[in-house]
CSV table of C-alpha atoms in Angstrom, one decimal:
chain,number,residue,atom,x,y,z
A,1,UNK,CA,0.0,0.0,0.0
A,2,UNK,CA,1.6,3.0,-1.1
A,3,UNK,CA,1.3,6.6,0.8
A,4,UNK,CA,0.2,9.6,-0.7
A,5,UNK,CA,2.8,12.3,-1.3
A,6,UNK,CA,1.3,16.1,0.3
A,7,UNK,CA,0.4,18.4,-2.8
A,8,UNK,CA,2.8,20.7,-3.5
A,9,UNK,CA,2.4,24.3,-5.0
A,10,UNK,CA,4.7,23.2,-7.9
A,11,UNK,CA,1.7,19.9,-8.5
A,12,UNK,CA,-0.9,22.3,-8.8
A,13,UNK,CA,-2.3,23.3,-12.9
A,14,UNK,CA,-0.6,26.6,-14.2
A,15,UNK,CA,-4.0,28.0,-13.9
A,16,UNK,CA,-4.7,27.3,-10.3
A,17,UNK,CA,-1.1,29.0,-9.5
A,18,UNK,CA,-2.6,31.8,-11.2
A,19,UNK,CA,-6.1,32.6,-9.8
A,20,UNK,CA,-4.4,32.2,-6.7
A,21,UNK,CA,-1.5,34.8,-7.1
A,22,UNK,CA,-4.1,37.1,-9.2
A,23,UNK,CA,-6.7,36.8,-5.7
A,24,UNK,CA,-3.2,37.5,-3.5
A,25,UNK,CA,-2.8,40.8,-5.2
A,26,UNK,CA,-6.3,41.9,-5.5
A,27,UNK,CA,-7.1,41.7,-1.8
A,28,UNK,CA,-4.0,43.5,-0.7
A,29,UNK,CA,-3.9,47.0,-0.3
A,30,UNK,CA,-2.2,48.8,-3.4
A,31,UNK,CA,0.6,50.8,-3.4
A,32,UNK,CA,3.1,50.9,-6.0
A,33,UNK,CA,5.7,50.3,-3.8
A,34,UNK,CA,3.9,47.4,-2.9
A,35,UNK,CA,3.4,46.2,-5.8
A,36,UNK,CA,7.1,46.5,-6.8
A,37,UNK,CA,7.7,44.2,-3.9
A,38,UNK,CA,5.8,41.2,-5.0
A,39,UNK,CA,7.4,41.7,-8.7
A,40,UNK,CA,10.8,41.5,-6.8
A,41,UNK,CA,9.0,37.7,-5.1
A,42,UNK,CA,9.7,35.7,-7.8
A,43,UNK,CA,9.9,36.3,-11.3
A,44,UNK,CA,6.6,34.0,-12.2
A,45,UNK,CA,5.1,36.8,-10.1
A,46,UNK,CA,6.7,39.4,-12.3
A,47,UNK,CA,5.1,37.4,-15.3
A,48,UNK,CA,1.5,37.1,-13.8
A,49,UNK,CA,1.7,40.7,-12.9
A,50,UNK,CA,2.4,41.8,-16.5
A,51,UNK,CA,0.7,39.9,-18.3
A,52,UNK,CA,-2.6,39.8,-16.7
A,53,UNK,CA,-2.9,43.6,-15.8
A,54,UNK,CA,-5.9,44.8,-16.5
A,55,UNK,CA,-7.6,41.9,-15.0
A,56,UNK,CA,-5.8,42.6,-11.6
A,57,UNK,CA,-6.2,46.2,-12.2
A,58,UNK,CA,-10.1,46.1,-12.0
A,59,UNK,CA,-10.3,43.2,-9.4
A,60,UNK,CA,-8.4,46.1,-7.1
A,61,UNK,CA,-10.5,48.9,-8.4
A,62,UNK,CA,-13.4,47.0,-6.9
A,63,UNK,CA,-11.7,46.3,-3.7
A,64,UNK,CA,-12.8,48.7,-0.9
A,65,UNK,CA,-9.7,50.6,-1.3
A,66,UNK,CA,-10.9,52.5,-4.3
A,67,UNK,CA,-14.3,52.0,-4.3
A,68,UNK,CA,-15.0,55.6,-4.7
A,69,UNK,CA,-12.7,56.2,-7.2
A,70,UNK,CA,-14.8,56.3,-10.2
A,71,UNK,CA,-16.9,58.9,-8.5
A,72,UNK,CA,-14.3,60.8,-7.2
A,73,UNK,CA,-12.4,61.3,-9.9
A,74,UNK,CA,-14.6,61.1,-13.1
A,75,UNK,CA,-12.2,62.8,-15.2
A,76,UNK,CA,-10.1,59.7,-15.3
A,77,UNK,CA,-11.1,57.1,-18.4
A,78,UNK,CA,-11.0,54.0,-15.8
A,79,UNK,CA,-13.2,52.1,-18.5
A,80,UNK,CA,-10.6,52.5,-21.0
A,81,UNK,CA,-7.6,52.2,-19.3
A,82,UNK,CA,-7.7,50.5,-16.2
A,83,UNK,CA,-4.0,49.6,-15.5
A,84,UNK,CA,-1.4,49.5,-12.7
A,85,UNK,CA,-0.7,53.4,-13.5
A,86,UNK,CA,-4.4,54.8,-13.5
A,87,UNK,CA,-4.3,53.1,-9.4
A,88,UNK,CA,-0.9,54.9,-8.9
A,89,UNK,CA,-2.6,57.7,-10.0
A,90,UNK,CA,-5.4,57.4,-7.7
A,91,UNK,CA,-3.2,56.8,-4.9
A,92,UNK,CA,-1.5,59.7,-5.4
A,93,UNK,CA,-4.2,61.8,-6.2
A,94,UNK,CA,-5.9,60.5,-2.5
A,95,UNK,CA,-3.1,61.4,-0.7
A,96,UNK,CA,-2.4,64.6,-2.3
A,97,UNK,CA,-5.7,65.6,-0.7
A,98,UNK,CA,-5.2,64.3,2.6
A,99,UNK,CA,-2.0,65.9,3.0
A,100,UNK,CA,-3.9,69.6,1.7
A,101,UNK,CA,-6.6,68.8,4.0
A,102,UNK,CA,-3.7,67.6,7.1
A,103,UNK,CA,-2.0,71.4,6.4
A,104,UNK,CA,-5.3,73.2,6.1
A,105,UNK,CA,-6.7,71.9,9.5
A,106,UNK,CA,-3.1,72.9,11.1
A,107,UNK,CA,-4.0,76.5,10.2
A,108,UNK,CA,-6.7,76.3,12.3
A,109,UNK,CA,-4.8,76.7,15.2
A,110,UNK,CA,-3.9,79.8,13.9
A,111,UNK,CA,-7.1,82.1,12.9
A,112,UNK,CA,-8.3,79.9,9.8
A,113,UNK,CA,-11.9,79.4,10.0
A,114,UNK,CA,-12.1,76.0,8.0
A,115,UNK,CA,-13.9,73.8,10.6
A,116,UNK,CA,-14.0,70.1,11.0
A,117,UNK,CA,-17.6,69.8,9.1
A,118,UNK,CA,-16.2,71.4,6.2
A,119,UNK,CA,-13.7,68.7,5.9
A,120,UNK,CA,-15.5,67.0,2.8
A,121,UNK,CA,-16.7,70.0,1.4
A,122,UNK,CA,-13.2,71.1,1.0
A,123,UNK,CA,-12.1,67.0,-0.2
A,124,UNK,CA,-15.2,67.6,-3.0
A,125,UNK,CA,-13.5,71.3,-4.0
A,126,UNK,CA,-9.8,69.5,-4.5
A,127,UNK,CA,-12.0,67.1,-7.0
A,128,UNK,CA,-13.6,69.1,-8.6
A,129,UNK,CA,-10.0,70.9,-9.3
A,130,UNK,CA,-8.7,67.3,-10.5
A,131,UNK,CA,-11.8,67.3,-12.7
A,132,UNK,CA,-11.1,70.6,-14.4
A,133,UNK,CA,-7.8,69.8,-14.5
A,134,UNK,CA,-8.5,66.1,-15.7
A,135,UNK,CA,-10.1,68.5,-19.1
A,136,UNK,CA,-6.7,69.8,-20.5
A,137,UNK,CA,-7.8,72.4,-21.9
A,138,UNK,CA,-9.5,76.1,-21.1
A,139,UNK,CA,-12.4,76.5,-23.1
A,140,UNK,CA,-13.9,72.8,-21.8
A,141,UNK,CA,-12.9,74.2,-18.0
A,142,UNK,CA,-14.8,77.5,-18.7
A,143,UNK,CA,-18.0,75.5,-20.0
A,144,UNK,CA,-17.5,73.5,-16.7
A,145,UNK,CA,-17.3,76.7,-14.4
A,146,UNK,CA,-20.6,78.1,-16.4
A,147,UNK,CA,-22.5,75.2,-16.1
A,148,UNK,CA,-21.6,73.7,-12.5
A,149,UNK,CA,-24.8,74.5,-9.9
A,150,UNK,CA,-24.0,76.4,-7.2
A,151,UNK,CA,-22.9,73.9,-4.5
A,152,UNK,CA,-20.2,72.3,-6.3
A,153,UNK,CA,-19.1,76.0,-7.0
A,154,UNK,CA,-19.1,76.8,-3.6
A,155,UNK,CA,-16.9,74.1,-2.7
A,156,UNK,CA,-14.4,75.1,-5.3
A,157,UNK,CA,-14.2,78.7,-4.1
A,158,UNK,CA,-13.9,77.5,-0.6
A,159,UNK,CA,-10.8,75.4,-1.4
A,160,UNK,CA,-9.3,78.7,-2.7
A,161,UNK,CA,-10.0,80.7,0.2
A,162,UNK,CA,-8.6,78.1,2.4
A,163,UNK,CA,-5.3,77.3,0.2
A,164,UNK,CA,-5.0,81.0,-0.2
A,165,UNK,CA,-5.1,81.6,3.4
A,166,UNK,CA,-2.5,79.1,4.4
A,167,UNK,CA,-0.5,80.0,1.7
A,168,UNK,CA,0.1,83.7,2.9
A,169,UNK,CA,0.6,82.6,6.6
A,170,UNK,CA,3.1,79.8,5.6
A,171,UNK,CA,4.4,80.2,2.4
A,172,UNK,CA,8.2,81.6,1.8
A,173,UNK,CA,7.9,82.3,-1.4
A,174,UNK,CA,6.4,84.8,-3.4
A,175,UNK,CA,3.1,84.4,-1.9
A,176,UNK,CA,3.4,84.7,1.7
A,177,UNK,CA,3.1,87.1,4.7
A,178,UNK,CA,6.2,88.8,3.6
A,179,UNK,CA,3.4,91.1,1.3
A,180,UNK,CA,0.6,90.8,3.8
A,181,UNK,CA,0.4,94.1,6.0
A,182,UNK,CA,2.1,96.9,4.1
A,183,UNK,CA,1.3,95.8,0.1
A,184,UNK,CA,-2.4,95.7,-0.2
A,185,UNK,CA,-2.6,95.7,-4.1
A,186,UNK,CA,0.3,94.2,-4.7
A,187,UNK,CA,-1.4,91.2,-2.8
A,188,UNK,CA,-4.6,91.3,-4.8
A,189,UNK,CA,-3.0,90.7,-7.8
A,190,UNK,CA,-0.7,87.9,-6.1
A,191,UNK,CA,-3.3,85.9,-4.4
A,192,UNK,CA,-5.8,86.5,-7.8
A,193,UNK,CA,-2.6,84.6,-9.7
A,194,UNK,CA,-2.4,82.7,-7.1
A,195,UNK,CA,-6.0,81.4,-7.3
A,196,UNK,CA,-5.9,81.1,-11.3
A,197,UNK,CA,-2.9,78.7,-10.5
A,198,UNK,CA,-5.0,76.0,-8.6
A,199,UNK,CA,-7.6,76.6,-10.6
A,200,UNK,CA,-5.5,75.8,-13.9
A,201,UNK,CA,-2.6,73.5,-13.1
A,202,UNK,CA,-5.1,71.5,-9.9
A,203,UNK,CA,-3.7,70.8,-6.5
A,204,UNK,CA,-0.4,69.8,-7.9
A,205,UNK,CA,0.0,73.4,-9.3
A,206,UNK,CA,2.7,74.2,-7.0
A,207,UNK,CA,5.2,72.1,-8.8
A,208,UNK,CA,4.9,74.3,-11.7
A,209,UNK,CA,4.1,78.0,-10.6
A,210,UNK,CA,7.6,79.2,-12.1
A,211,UNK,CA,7.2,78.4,-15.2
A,212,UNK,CA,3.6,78.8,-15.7
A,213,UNK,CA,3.0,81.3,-18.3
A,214,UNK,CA,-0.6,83.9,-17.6
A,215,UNK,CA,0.8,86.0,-21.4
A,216,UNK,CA,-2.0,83.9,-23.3
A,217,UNK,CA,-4.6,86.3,-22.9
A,218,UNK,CA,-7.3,84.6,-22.0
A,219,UNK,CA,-9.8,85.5,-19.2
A,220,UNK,CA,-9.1,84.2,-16.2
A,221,UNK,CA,-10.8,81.3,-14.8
A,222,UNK,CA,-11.4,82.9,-10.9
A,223,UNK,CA,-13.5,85.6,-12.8
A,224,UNK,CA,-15.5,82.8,-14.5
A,225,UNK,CA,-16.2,81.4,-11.4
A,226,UNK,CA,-17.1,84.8,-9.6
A,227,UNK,CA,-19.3,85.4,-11.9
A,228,UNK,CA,-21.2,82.0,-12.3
A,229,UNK,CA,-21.4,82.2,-8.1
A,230,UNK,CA,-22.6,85.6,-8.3
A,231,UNK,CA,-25.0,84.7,-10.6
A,232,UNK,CA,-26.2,81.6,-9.1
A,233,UNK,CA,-25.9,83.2,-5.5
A,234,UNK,CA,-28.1,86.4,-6.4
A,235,UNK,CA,-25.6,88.6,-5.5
A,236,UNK,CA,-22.6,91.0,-6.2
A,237,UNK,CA,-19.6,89.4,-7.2
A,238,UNK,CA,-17.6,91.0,-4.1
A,239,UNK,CA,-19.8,89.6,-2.1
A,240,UNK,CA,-19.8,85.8,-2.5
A,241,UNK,CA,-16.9,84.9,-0.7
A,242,UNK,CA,-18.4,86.9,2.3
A,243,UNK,CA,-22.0,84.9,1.6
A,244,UNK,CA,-19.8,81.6,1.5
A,245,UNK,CA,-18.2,81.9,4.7
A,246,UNK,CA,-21.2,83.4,6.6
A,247,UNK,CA,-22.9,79.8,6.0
A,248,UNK,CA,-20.2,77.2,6.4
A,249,UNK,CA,-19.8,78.6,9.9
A,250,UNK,CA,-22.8,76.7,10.8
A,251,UNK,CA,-22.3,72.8,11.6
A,252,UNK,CA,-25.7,72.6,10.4
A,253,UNK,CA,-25.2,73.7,6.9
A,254,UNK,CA,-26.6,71.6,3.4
A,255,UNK,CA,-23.3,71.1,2.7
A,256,UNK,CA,-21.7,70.1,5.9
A,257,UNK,CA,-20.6,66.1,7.1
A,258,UNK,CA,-21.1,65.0,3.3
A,259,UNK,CA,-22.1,61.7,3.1
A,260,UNK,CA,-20.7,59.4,0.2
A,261,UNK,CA,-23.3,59.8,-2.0
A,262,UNK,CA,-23.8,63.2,-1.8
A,263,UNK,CA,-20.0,63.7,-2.4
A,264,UNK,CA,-20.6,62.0,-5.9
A,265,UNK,CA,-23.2,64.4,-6.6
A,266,UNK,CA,-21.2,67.5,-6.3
A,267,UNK,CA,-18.4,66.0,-7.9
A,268,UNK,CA,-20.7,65.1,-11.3
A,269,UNK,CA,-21.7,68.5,-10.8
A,270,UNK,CA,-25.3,68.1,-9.3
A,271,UNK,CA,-27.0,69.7,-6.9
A,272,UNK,CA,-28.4,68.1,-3.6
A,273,UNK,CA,-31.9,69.8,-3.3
């Protein structure tokens, strides 16, 4: 009577090996430096990864790690081109906001009057700057500024305020509080750059702001959003801001403690009422 020898992983079909790797790196949370690593494992993990991409691509995508994504970001073609780059991209797109939100809170400690409620409203304002920014171009961003209702625009405008505001209290370069008491046109014209620039190049704009060119002659984008918020709010233009931050003071406010859903909504540029 002979024994039975134990299964080993080398006995197994060469499609078993692979559903089973393909399920390992699905259910772990992404990174690309994570990712790396198991490519470095073995190179029949190398091989798998490659080769079956964007089948492992949208098994993570529907992982709860990036289950929002699609609404998040809609600008991005995930239907198109799901691959290992479009979930770097949303990785670093997600913590590009979290360490703009992490700065902004800081500056609360120091007179800033974004408040814990308006944490998502702010997170839905750096979207919607990844979705204007996700159009390429400035004639599709104006239509986007136009149309948009007013909520969504209210949370763009906020994240300009609140980027602005930390930028003058903490910034050491041209924008900051080196300007601030003794220059007041000097930092109108700054801070209305200043605003253009997030508005143009997204949260990343920073990286950029030397070289960026404004010699195009085009009309700003802040004034196409003024306006449109003017319009929509009933109101002067000069007073929008002030209209803005009178009602995210309350905890209370439509807009406060989004949920999920309603953060898609403002991010496909709906209204909640």
């Amino acid at each position: 009577m002979s024994l039975s020898k134990p299964v080993s992983i080398m006995s197994l079909s060469n499609e078993i090996i692979i559903e089973i790797i393909i399920e390992i790196i699905a259910r772990a949370k992404f990174s690309p430096e994570g990712l790396q690593n198991l490519r470095d494992v073995h190179k029949r993990f190398d091989a798998i990864i490659t080769e079956y991409e964007k089948s492992i691509a949208k098994d993570i995508l529907n992982q709860r790690q990036f289950q929002d994504a699609k609404n998040d970001f809609p600008g991005l073609q995930t239907d198109r081109s799901m691959n290992y780059r479009m979930l770097s991209e949303f990785t670093r797109r997600y913590d590009t906001i979290y360490t703009i939100t992490h700065e902004l809170l800081k500056e609360c400690d120091y007179g800033s009057t974004l408040m814990l409620h308006n944490i998502s409203l702010v997170e839905v304002g750096l979207m919607l700057l990844y979705r204007m920014h996700d159009l390429d171009t400035y004639l599709p961003r104006v239509h986007l500024l136009t149309a948009l209702p007013l909520q969504p625009l209210v949370a763009i405008r906020l994240v300009l305020y609140h980027c602005t505001y930390a930028a003058r209290r903490v910034g050491e370069s041209l924008i900051s509080r080196n300007y601030y008491h003794h220059d007041a046109a000097t930092r109108s014209d700054i801070e209305l750059c200043f605003a253009e620039l997030i508005l143009t190049k997204g949260p990343e704009f920073i990286l950029n702001i030397l070289r960026y060119n404004l010699s195009t002659g085009e009309r700003p984008l802040i004034s196409y959003l003024n306006a449109s918020l003017a319009e929509k709010m009933l109101c002067e233009q000069r007073y929008a801001l002030m209209e803005i931050l009178h009602m995210v003071k309350e905890p209370k406010h439509r807009l406060a403690d989004l949920e999920f859903g309603d953060r898609a909504k403002l991010v496909r540029g709906h209204s909640l009422d």
